[in-house]
Amino acid sequence: MKKRIVAVVLASVLGAVCITGCGNIQATVESTAQAGTEAQTTQAAETTTAATESTEDADQAAADEVAALIDAIYVQERTENTDKQCADAKAAWDALTDAQKELVEGENADPDYFGRDTGDASKDDPRNQDEIGENEILVVSFGTSFNDSRVADIKGIEDAIAAANPDWSVRRAFTAQIIINHIQARDDEHIDNMDQALDRAVANGVKNLVVQPTHLMHGAEYDELMEAVEAYKDQFASVKVAEPLLGEVGSDAAVVNDDKKAVAEDLTAEAVKTAGYDSLDAAKEDGVAFVFMGHGTSHTAKVSYSQMQTQMNELGYENVFIGTVEGEPEETACEEVIKAVAEAGYTKVVLRPLMVVAGDHANNDMAGEDEDSWLSQFNASGKFDSVDTQIAGLGGIKAIQDLYVAHTAAAMAEK
């Protein structure tokens, strides 16, 4: 009987303990379980974040490698390593994902270096063939990495010269190694620089060499061309250098010549036609001004731009204005041209390059979307009802090509 009583008491006590303490025990168990789950969640999130950061770091590292390779070939000097560097840069770019390509950024590198579509390079002819013969016309250009523009403008001039001189071999050289490297790396098209082209001529036994610059004027690039030719001239029986497009510079802004007159007439006529007007006067009556944007230079030849404005004025082209990207001469700076066009009362503007090739400057500095492009600045001024662009180089105009042909012929005729 005593055992039964003890058992009942013990059961009562345990029951009481459970009543007062079991809830706390359950809460503790649940709290511990929740803490464990939260710890697991936090650890998983940290692992995911670490993995994401690791992937982002790897993506950026891959992009940075390509940027460094691009910057290494964005140089004006060709070396014995240039060919390999160009190939390595393209291979590294091709290995990137689309997301990684967007991260490429360096001193000169960006996704557009390889990624921008500038047309079909296979339509071009680098004109670097051997078996030249004794007579060569070497057409020398600054160059452009814009494929369609290179075909229309530079190749257009070369083709015209070749057609006019069937007994001569026409070859090409670019003076901008930076552009040569860009084209080679991106499109595997190999274009000679001046030394390579002249070495090729010597190796092929060329006796009579005529050099035709496609440069606009007697500027810095023309001077460099002349220095290169001077170093090789003793290796040919005769060397003649033809005039650049605008001919002799002259002493001041008032000096013009037949070349500048022809270029002014041909460029303006093409711009008017492209804009859909029957004449420059018809465009003027409609409130349209044509602004031709050149590069500009600190070289003394910068007076050529002022001379082109003088030439436009002498032709009575009141609604034609000359500007330059570099703003040299000062009156050709964008803000000065905007002021001049607005003060003359024109409400519509057509921008077109005063450049042999419609390359980077035409597409970006003139017609680009950035706020510092000429298109953006003219629009931002609020002074005009419309601002249109014509992205076309001088080299694509038949009359301009004929002018180069005439310059080549004149050089050949020199005694």
Short mmCIF file of C-alpha atoms in Angstrom, two decimals:
data_model
loop_
_atom_site.label_atom_id
_atom_site.label_comp_id
_atom_site.label_asym_id
_atom_site.label_seq_id
_atom_site.Cartn_x
_atom_site.Cartn_y
_atom_site.Cartn_z
CA MET A 1 0.00 0.00 0.00
CA LYS A 2 2.87 2.37 0.82
CA LYS A 3 4.49 1.62 -2.58
CA ARG A 4 1.30 2.61 -4.39
CA ILE A 5 1.07 5.86 -2.44
CA VAL A 6 4.70 6.69 -3.26
CA ALA A 7 4.12 5.96 -6.90
CA VAL A 8 1.08 8.21 -7.03
CA VAL A 9 2.94 11.02 -5.29
CA LEU A 10 5.87 10.66 -7.62
CA ALA A 11 3.61 10.77 -10.63
CA SER A 12 1.92 13.87 -9.29
CA VAL A 13 5.23 15.59 -8.77
CA LEU A 14 6.47 14.74 -12.25
CA GLY A 15 3.18 15.94 -13.67
CA ALA A 16 3.56 19.21 -11.85
CA VAL A 17 7.10 19.58 -13.12
CA CYS A 18 5.95 18.95 -16.68
CA ILE A 19 3.17 21.45 -16.29
CA THR A 20 5.55 24.17 -15.17
CA GLY A 21 8.64 23.31 -17.26
CA CYS A 22 7.82 21.40 -20.45
CA GLY A 23 6.83 24.57 -22.31
CA ASN A 24 10.21 26.10 -21.61
CA ILE A 25 11.97 22.95 -22.75
CA GLN A 26 9.99 22.90 -26.01
CA ALA A 27 10.69 26.59 -26.58
CA THR A 28 14.37 25.99 -26.01
CA VAL A 29 14.41 23.12 -28.50
CA GLU A 30 12.54 25.19 -31.10
CA SER A 31 14.80 28.19 -30.52
CA THR A 32 17.87 26.06 -30.95
CA ALA A 33 16.51 24.57 -34.17
CA GLN A 34 15.63 28.03 -35.54
CA ALA A 35 19.07 29.35 -34.69
CA GLY A 36 20.60 26.42 -36.53
CA THR A 37 18.47 27.08 -39.60
CA GLU A 38 19.34 30.78 -39.58
CA ALA A 39 23.01 29.93 -39.24
CA GLN A 40 22.75 27.58 -42.20
CA THR A 41 20.93 30.26 -44.22
CA THR A 42 23.53 32.89 -43.33
CA GLN A 43 26.34 30.52 -44.20
CA ALA A 44 24.70 29.66 -47.55
CA ALA A 45 24.20 33.37 -48.33
CA GLU A 46 27.79 34.11 -47.45
CA THR A 47 28.93 31.23 -49.63
CA THR A 48 26.77 32.49 -52.52
CA THR A 49 28.06 36.06 -52.09
CA ALA A 50 31.63 34.82 -51.99
CA ALA A 51 31.05 32.76 -55.12
CA THR A 52 29.43 35.74 -56.87
CA GLU A 53 32.27 38.04 -55.89
CA SER A 54 34.76 35.43 -57.01
CA THR A 55 33.02 35.18 -60.41
CA GLU A 56 32.89 38.96 -60.75
CA ASP A 57 36.58 39.21 -59.88
CA ALA A 58 37.40 36.55 -62.46
CA ASP A 59 35.30 38.33 -65.09
CA GLN A 60 36.99 41.64 -64.40
CA ALA A 61 40.43 40.03 -64.42
CA ALA A 62 39.74 38.48 -67.84
CA ALA A 63 38.46 41.81 -69.17
CA ASP A 64 41.45 43.65 -67.72
CA GLU A 65 43.81 41.24 -69.47
CA VAL A 66 42.21 42.05 -72.83
CA ALA A 67 42.31 45.78 -72.08
CA ALA A 68 46.03 45.54 -71.37
CA LEU A 69 46.60 43.64 -74.62
CA ILE A 70 44.68 46.29 -76.58
CA ASP A 71 46.60 49.11 -74.94
CA ALA A 72 49.85 47.33 -75.87
CA ILE A 73 49.02 47.55 -79.61
CA TYR A 74 47.49 51.02 -79.41
CA VAL A 75 50.88 52.48 -80.25
CA GLN A 76 52.46 54.31 -83.17
CA GLU A 77 55.59 52.16 -83.33
CA ARG A 78 55.73 48.75 -84.96
CA THR A 79 58.08 46.20 -83.33
CA GLU A 80 59.08 42.60 -83.91
CA ASN A 81 56.36 41.61 -81.40
CA THR A 82 53.48 43.49 -83.04
CA ASP A 83 52.12 40.57 -85.08
CA LYS A 84 51.98 38.28 -82.05
CA GLN A 85 50.50 41.01 -79.86
CA CYS A 86 47.70 41.60 -82.37
CA ALA A 87 46.92 37.88 -82.55
CA ASP A 88 47.03 37.49 -78.75
CA ALA A 89 44.68 40.42 -78.21
CA LYS A 90 42.08 39.03 -80.61
CA ALA A 91 42.33 35.49 -79.20
CA ALA A 92 41.85 36.80 -75.66
CA TRP A 93 38.85 38.90 -76.77
CA ASP A 94 37.23 35.93 -78.52
CA ALA A 95 37.59 33.89 -75.31
CA LEU A 96 35.53 36.38 -73.29
CA THR A 97 31.83 35.99 -72.59
CA ASP A 98 29.50 38.76 -73.75
CA ALA A 99 29.27 40.01 -70.16
CA GLN A 100 33.04 40.09 -69.82
CA LYS A 101 33.44 41.99 -73.08
CA GLU A 102 31.34 44.82 -71.66
CA LEU A 103 33.86 45.18 -68.81
CA VAL A 104 36.85 45.88 -71.07
CA GLU A 105 38.24 49.30 -70.26
CA GLY A 106 41.77 50.60 -70.38
CA GLU A 107 43.76 53.67 -71.28
CA ASN A 108 42.63 53.31 -74.89
CA ALA A 109 40.72 50.04 -74.77
CA ASP A 110 36.95 49.65 -74.75
CA PRO A 111 34.40 47.09 -76.01
CA ASP A 112 34.15 48.90 -79.36
CA TYR A 113 37.77 48.11 -80.25
CA PHE A 114 36.80 44.61 -81.31
CA GLY A 115 33.05 44.72 -80.88
CA ARG A 116 31.90 47.62 -83.05
CA ASP A 117 30.56 46.66 -86.45
CA THR A 118 32.17 48.98 -89.02
CA GLY A 119 31.41 46.91 -92.10
CA ASP A 120 32.92 44.08 -94.10
CA ALA A 121 36.73 44.16 -94.21
CA SER A 122 36.78 41.49 -96.92
CA LYS A 123 35.59 44.12 -99.42
CA ASP A 124 38.85 46.01 -98.97
CA ASP A 125 42.17 45.44 -100.75
CA PRO A 126 45.29 46.09 -98.65
CA ARG A 127 47.30 46.41 -101.89
CA ASN A 128 50.35 44.79 -100.34
CA GLN A 129 51.09 42.41 -103.21
CA ASP A 130 54.58 41.82 -104.50
CA GLU A 131 55.56 41.51 -108.22
CA ILE A 132 55.08 45.25 -108.54
CA GLY A 133 57.23 45.85 -111.60
CA GLU A 134 59.42 48.88 -112.27
CA ASN A 135 56.70 51.54 -111.92
CA GLU A 136 54.77 52.04 -108.70
CA ILE A 137 52.26 54.58 -107.41
CA LEU A 138 52.23 54.41 -103.63
CA VAL A 139 49.00 55.90 -102.27
CA VAL A 140 49.62 57.00 -98.69
CA SER A 141 46.77 57.64 -96.25
CA PHE A 142 46.47 58.27 -92.54
CA GLY A 143 44.06 55.31 -92.49
CA THR A 144 40.83 54.32 -90.76
CA SER A 145 39.61 51.26 -88.87
CA PHE A 146 36.06 51.83 -90.16
CA ASN A 147 35.85 49.16 -92.84
CA ASP A 148 33.03 50.58 -94.97
CA SER A 149 34.64 54.03 -94.95
CA ARG A 150 38.03 52.58 -95.87
CA VAL A 151 36.47 50.83 -98.86
CA ALA A 152 34.44 53.83 -100.03
CA ASP A 153 36.98 56.56 -99.39
CA ILE A 154 40.54 55.22 -99.45
CA LYS A 155 40.03 52.27 -101.76
CA GLY A 156 37.82 54.52 -103.91
CA ILE A 157 40.74 56.89 -104.47
CA GLU A 158 43.20 54.04 -105.05
CA ASP A 159 40.88 52.38 -107.56
CA ALA A 160 40.46 55.64 -109.47
CA ILE A 161 44.23 56.14 -109.66
CA ALA A 162 44.73 52.53 -110.75
CA ALA A 163 42.11 52.83 -113.48
CA ALA A 164 43.81 55.98 -114.82
CA ASN A 165 47.27 54.37 -114.80
CA PRO A 166 46.94 50.78 -116.04
CA ASP A 167 50.69 50.47 -116.71
CA TRP A 168 51.58 51.25 -113.10
CA SER A 169 51.18 49.13 -109.97
CA VAL A 170 49.18 50.91 -107.26
CA ARG A 171 50.09 50.02 -103.67
CA ARG A 172 48.97 51.28 -100.26
CA ALA A 173 50.59 52.57 -97.09
CA PHE A 174 49.05 54.00 -93.92
CA THR A 175 50.90 56.42 -91.68
CA ALA A 176 48.94 55.56 -88.50
CA GLN A 177 50.39 52.38 -86.98
CA ILE A 178 47.65 52.49 -84.35
CA ILE A 179 45.08 52.02 -87.08
CA ILE A 180 47.14 49.38 -88.90
CA ASN A 181 47.31 47.36 -85.66
CA HIS A 182 43.58 47.76 -85.02
CA ILE A 183 42.65 46.43 -88.47
CA GLN A 184 45.17 43.59 -88.24
CA ALA A 185 44.04 42.49 -84.78
CA ARG A 186 40.32 42.69 -85.46
CA ASP A 187 40.05 41.66 -89.12
CA ASP A 188 43.38 39.95 -89.87
CA GLU A 189 43.96 42.43 -92.70
CA HIS A 190 47.62 43.40 -93.03
CA ILE A 191 48.34 46.92 -94.31
CA ASP A 192 51.87 48.26 -94.82
CA ASN A 193 53.18 51.24 -92.93
CA MET A 194 55.50 53.59 -94.82
CA ASP A 195 58.71 51.68 -94.08
CA GLN A 196 57.13 48.36 -94.98
CA ALA A 197 55.74 49.73 -98.24
CA LEU A 198 59.05 51.31 -99.24
CA ASP A 199 60.97 48.16 -98.28
CA ARG A 200 58.52 46.19 -100.45
CA ALA A 201 59.15 48.55 -103.37
CA VAL A 202 62.92 48.19 -103.02
CA ALA A 203 62.72 44.40 -102.72
CA ASN A 204 60.57 44.25 -105.86
CA GLY A 205 63.02 46.28 -107.93
CA VAL A 206 60.84 49.36 -108.38
CA LYS A 207 62.72 52.03 -110.32
CA ASN A 208 60.16 54.81 -110.67
CA LEU A 209 58.16 55.66 -107.57
CA VAL A 210 55.31 58.18 -107.40
CA VAL A 211 53.90 58.88 -103.95
CA GLN A 212 50.34 60.20 -103.80
CA PRO A 213 49.26 61.37 -100.34
CA THR A 214 45.53 61.34 -99.66
CA HIS A 215 46.11 63.74 -96.76
CA LEU A 216 44.06 66.92 -96.81
CA MET A 217 46.99 69.32 -96.53
CA HIS A 218 50.70 69.83 -95.95
CA GLY A 219 50.36 69.09 -92.24
CA ALA A 220 52.22 67.00 -89.65
CA GLU A 221 51.37 63.67 -91.29
CA TYR A 222 52.53 64.94 -94.66
CA ASP A 223 55.83 66.04 -93.07
CA GLU A 224 56.31 62.55 -91.60
CA LEU A 225 55.61 61.04 -95.02
CA MET A 226 58.28 63.24 -96.60
CA GLU A 227 60.81 62.22 -93.96
CA ALA A 228 60.18 58.55 -94.70
CA VAL A 229 60.50 59.07 -98.45
CA GLU A 230 63.72 61.05 -97.98
CA ALA A 231 65.32 58.09 -96.24
CA TYR A 232 64.65 55.81 -99.25
CA LYS A 233 64.96 58.13 -102.23
CA ASP A 234 68.47 56.99 -103.16
CA GLN A 235 67.19 53.44 -103.71
CA PHE A 236 65.06 54.41 -106.72
CA ALA A 237 65.91 55.87 -110.12
CA SER A 238 63.23 58.54 -109.58
CA VAL A 239 60.93 59.53 -106.76
CA LYS A 240 58.12 62.06 -107.15
CA VAL A 241 55.64 63.17 -104.50
CA ALA A 242 52.25 64.51 -105.61
CA GLU A 243 50.27 67.23 -103.88
CA PRO A 244 47.79 66.47 -101.08
CA LEU A 245 44.15 67.33 -101.72
CA LEU A 246 44.17 71.07 -100.96
CA GLY A 247 47.50 71.76 -102.67
CA GLU A 248 49.98 74.34 -101.41
CA VAL A 249 49.17 75.99 -98.10
CA GLY A 250 49.92 79.66 -98.73
CA SER A 251 50.93 82.34 -96.29
CA ASP A 252 47.64 83.54 -94.80
CA ALA A 253 43.88 83.00 -94.62
CA ALA A 254 43.23 84.96 -97.80
CA VAL A 255 45.27 82.63 -100.02
CA VAL A 256 43.22 80.20 -102.10
CA ASN A 257 44.01 78.08 -105.15
CA ASP A 258 42.37 75.94 -107.80
CA ASP A 259 42.50 72.83 -105.60
CA LYS A 260 40.67 74.50 -102.73
CA LYS A 261 38.13 75.93 -105.15
CA ALA A 262 37.48 72.51 -106.67
CA VAL A 263 37.13 70.85 -103.26
CA ALA A 264 34.78 73.59 -102.04
CA GLU A 265 32.56 73.22 -105.10
CA ASP A 266 32.56 69.42 -105.16
CA LEU A 267 31.95 68.94 -101.43
CA THR A 268 29.19 71.53 -101.30
CA ALA A 269 27.46 70.13 -104.37
CA GLU A 270 27.50 66.63 -102.88
CA ALA A 271 26.19 67.84 -99.52
CA VAL A 272 23.37 69.82 -101.14
CA LYS A 273 22.38 66.84 -103.27
CA THR A 274 22.45 64.46 -100.30
CA ALA A 275 20.28 66.85 -98.30
CA GLY A 276 17.67 66.70 -101.07
CA TYR A 277 17.96 70.23 -102.46
CA ASP A 278 18.26 71.28 -106.08
CA SER A 279 20.77 74.00 -105.24
CA LEU A 280 22.62 75.67 -102.40
CA ASP A 281 20.36 78.72 -102.84
CA ALA A 282 17.28 76.54 -102.41
CA ALA A 283 18.72 75.21 -99.16
CA LYS A 284 19.51 78.74 -98.03
CA GLU A 285 15.93 79.85 -98.67
CA ASP A 286 14.80 76.97 -96.47
CA GLY A 287 17.02 78.24 -93.66
CA VAL A 288 19.65 75.50 -94.03
CA ALA A 289 23.33 75.97 -93.21
CA PHE A 290 25.98 73.41 -94.10
CA VAL A 291 28.79 72.94 -91.57
CA PHE A 292 31.86 71.05 -92.79
CA MET A 293 33.90 69.72 -89.88
CA GLY A 294 37.63 69.14 -90.36
CA HIS A 295 40.13 67.73 -87.88
CA GLY A 296 42.09 70.84 -87.00
CA THR A 297 45.78 71.03 -86.17
CA SER A 298 48.38 73.02 -84.28
CA HIS A 299 50.62 72.75 -87.37
CA THR A 300 51.13 75.92 -89.37
CA ALA A 301 49.02 74.31 -92.08
CA LYS A 302 45.93 75.01 -89.95
CA VAL A 303 45.53 78.19 -92.00
CA SER A 304 44.17 75.86 -94.72
CA TYR A 305 40.87 75.70 -92.83
CA SER A 306 40.60 79.47 -92.77
CA GLN A 307 41.46 79.49 -96.46
CA MET A 308 38.61 77.05 -97.11
CA GLN A 309 36.21 79.44 -95.38
CA THR A 310 37.62 82.27 -97.52
CA GLN A 311 37.07 80.10 -100.58
CA MET A 312 33.45 79.41 -99.60
CA ASN A 313 32.88 83.13 -99.14
CA GLU A 314 34.44 84.00 -102.50
CA LEU A 315 32.16 81.46 -104.16
CA GLY A 316 29.19 83.21 -102.59
CA TYR A 317 28.39 80.20 -100.37
CA GLU A 318 26.98 82.29 -97.52
CA ASN A 319 25.37 79.33 -95.77
CA VAL A 320 28.52 77.19 -95.65
CA PHE A 321 30.71 77.19 -92.54
CA ILE A 322 34.04 75.50 -91.76
CA GLY A 323 34.73 73.98 -88.33
CA THR A 324 37.32 71.67 -86.75
CA VAL A 325 37.28 69.04 -83.99
CA GLU A 326 40.41 70.46 -82.39
CA GLY A 327 39.24 74.06 -82.63
CA GLU A 328 42.42 75.14 -84.38
CA PRO A 329 42.16 77.77 -85.84
CA GLU A 330 40.10 79.21 -82.95
CA GLU A 331 37.27 80.48 -85.13
CA THR A 332 36.64 76.89 -86.22
CA ALA A 333 35.81 75.64 -82.69
CA CYS A 334 32.34 74.17 -82.29
CA GLU A 335 30.99 76.91 -80.04
CA GLU A 336 32.25 79.58 -82.45
CA VAL A 337 30.62 77.88 -85.41
CA ILE A 338 27.33 77.50 -83.53
CA LYS A 339 27.43 81.22 -82.76
CA ALA A 340 28.22 82.15 -86.37
CA VAL A 341 25.45 79.97 -87.83
CA ALA A 342 22.86 81.23 -85.35
CA GLU A 343 23.80 84.88 -85.83
CA ALA A 344 23.47 84.43 -89.58
CA GLY A 345 19.84 83.46 -88.99
CA TYR A 346 19.86 79.82 -90.10
CA THR A 347 17.46 77.50 -88.29
CA LYS A 348 18.45 74.18 -89.81
CA VAL A 349 21.92 72.63 -89.86
CA VAL A 350 23.54 69.84 -91.85
CA LEU A 351 26.85 68.54 -90.46
CA ARG A 352 29.28 66.80 -92.78
CA PRO A 353 33.01 65.96 -92.42
CA LEU A 354 35.68 67.96 -94.22
CA MET A 355 37.81 64.84 -94.11
CA VAL A 356 39.02 62.39 -96.72
CA VAL A 357 37.62 59.50 -94.68
CA ALA A 358 34.42 59.32 -92.66
CA GLY A 359 36.00 57.38 -89.81
CA ASP A 360 36.13 57.80 -86.05
CA HIS A 361 35.92 61.60 -86.07
CA ALA A 362 32.88 61.64 -88.36
CA ASN A 363 31.05 58.87 -86.53
CA ASN A 364 31.90 59.90 -82.98
CA ASP A 365 33.11 63.50 -82.75
CA MET A 366 30.60 64.77 -85.29
CA ALA A 367 27.59 62.44 -85.19
CA GLY A 368 28.07 60.55 -81.90
CA GLU A 369 25.64 60.34 -78.99
CA ASP A 370 28.02 61.72 -76.34
CA GLU A 371 27.26 65.20 -75.06
CA ASP A 372 30.49 66.62 -76.50
CA SER A 373 29.79 65.55 -80.09
CA TRP A 374 28.98 68.31 -82.57
CA LEU A 375 25.51 66.89 -83.11
CA SER A 376 24.83 66.97 -79.37
CA GLN A 377 26.28 70.46 -78.91
CA PHE A 378 24.30 71.95 -81.80
CA ASN A 379 21.12 70.38 -80.43
CA ALA A 380 21.90 71.43 -76.85
CA SER A 381 22.34 75.04 -77.94
CA GLY A 382 18.59 75.25 -78.54
CA LYS A 383 19.21 77.59 -81.45
CA PHE A 384 18.12 75.29 -84.28
CA ASP A 385 14.94 73.55 -85.33
CA SER A 386 16.82 70.59 -86.77
CA VAL A 387 20.37 69.25 -86.94
CA ASP A 388 21.15 66.46 -89.42
CA THR A 389 24.38 64.63 -90.24
CA GLN A 390 25.90 63.23 -93.41
CA ILE A 391 28.54 60.62 -92.59
CA ALA A 392 30.53 60.49 -95.81
CA GLY A 393 34.17 61.20 -96.59
CA LEU A 394 35.64 63.29 -99.39
CA GLY A 395 37.30 60.21 -100.83
CA GLY A 396 33.96 58.74 -101.85
CA ILE A 397 33.10 61.67 -104.13
CA LYS A 398 33.90 60.96 -107.79
CA ALA A 399 35.04 64.53 -108.50
CA ILE A 400 37.45 64.39 -105.54
CA GLN A 401 38.85 61.08 -106.78
CA ASP A 402 39.42 62.73 -110.15
CA LEU A 403 41.30 65.54 -108.43
CA TYR A 404 43.69 63.01 -106.88
CA VAL A 405 44.13 61.42 -110.30
CA ALA A 406 45.06 64.84 -111.69
CA HIS A 407 47.57 65.39 -108.88
CA THR A 408 49.20 62.04 -109.64
CA ALA A 409 49.40 62.89 -113.34
CA ALA A 410 50.94 66.27 -112.57
CA ALA A 411 53.63 64.63 -110.47
CA MET A 412 54.41 62.11 -113.21
CA ALA A 413 54.78 64.93 -115.73
CA GLU A 414 57.39 66.73 -113.65
CA LYS A 415 60.87 66.74 -115.15
#
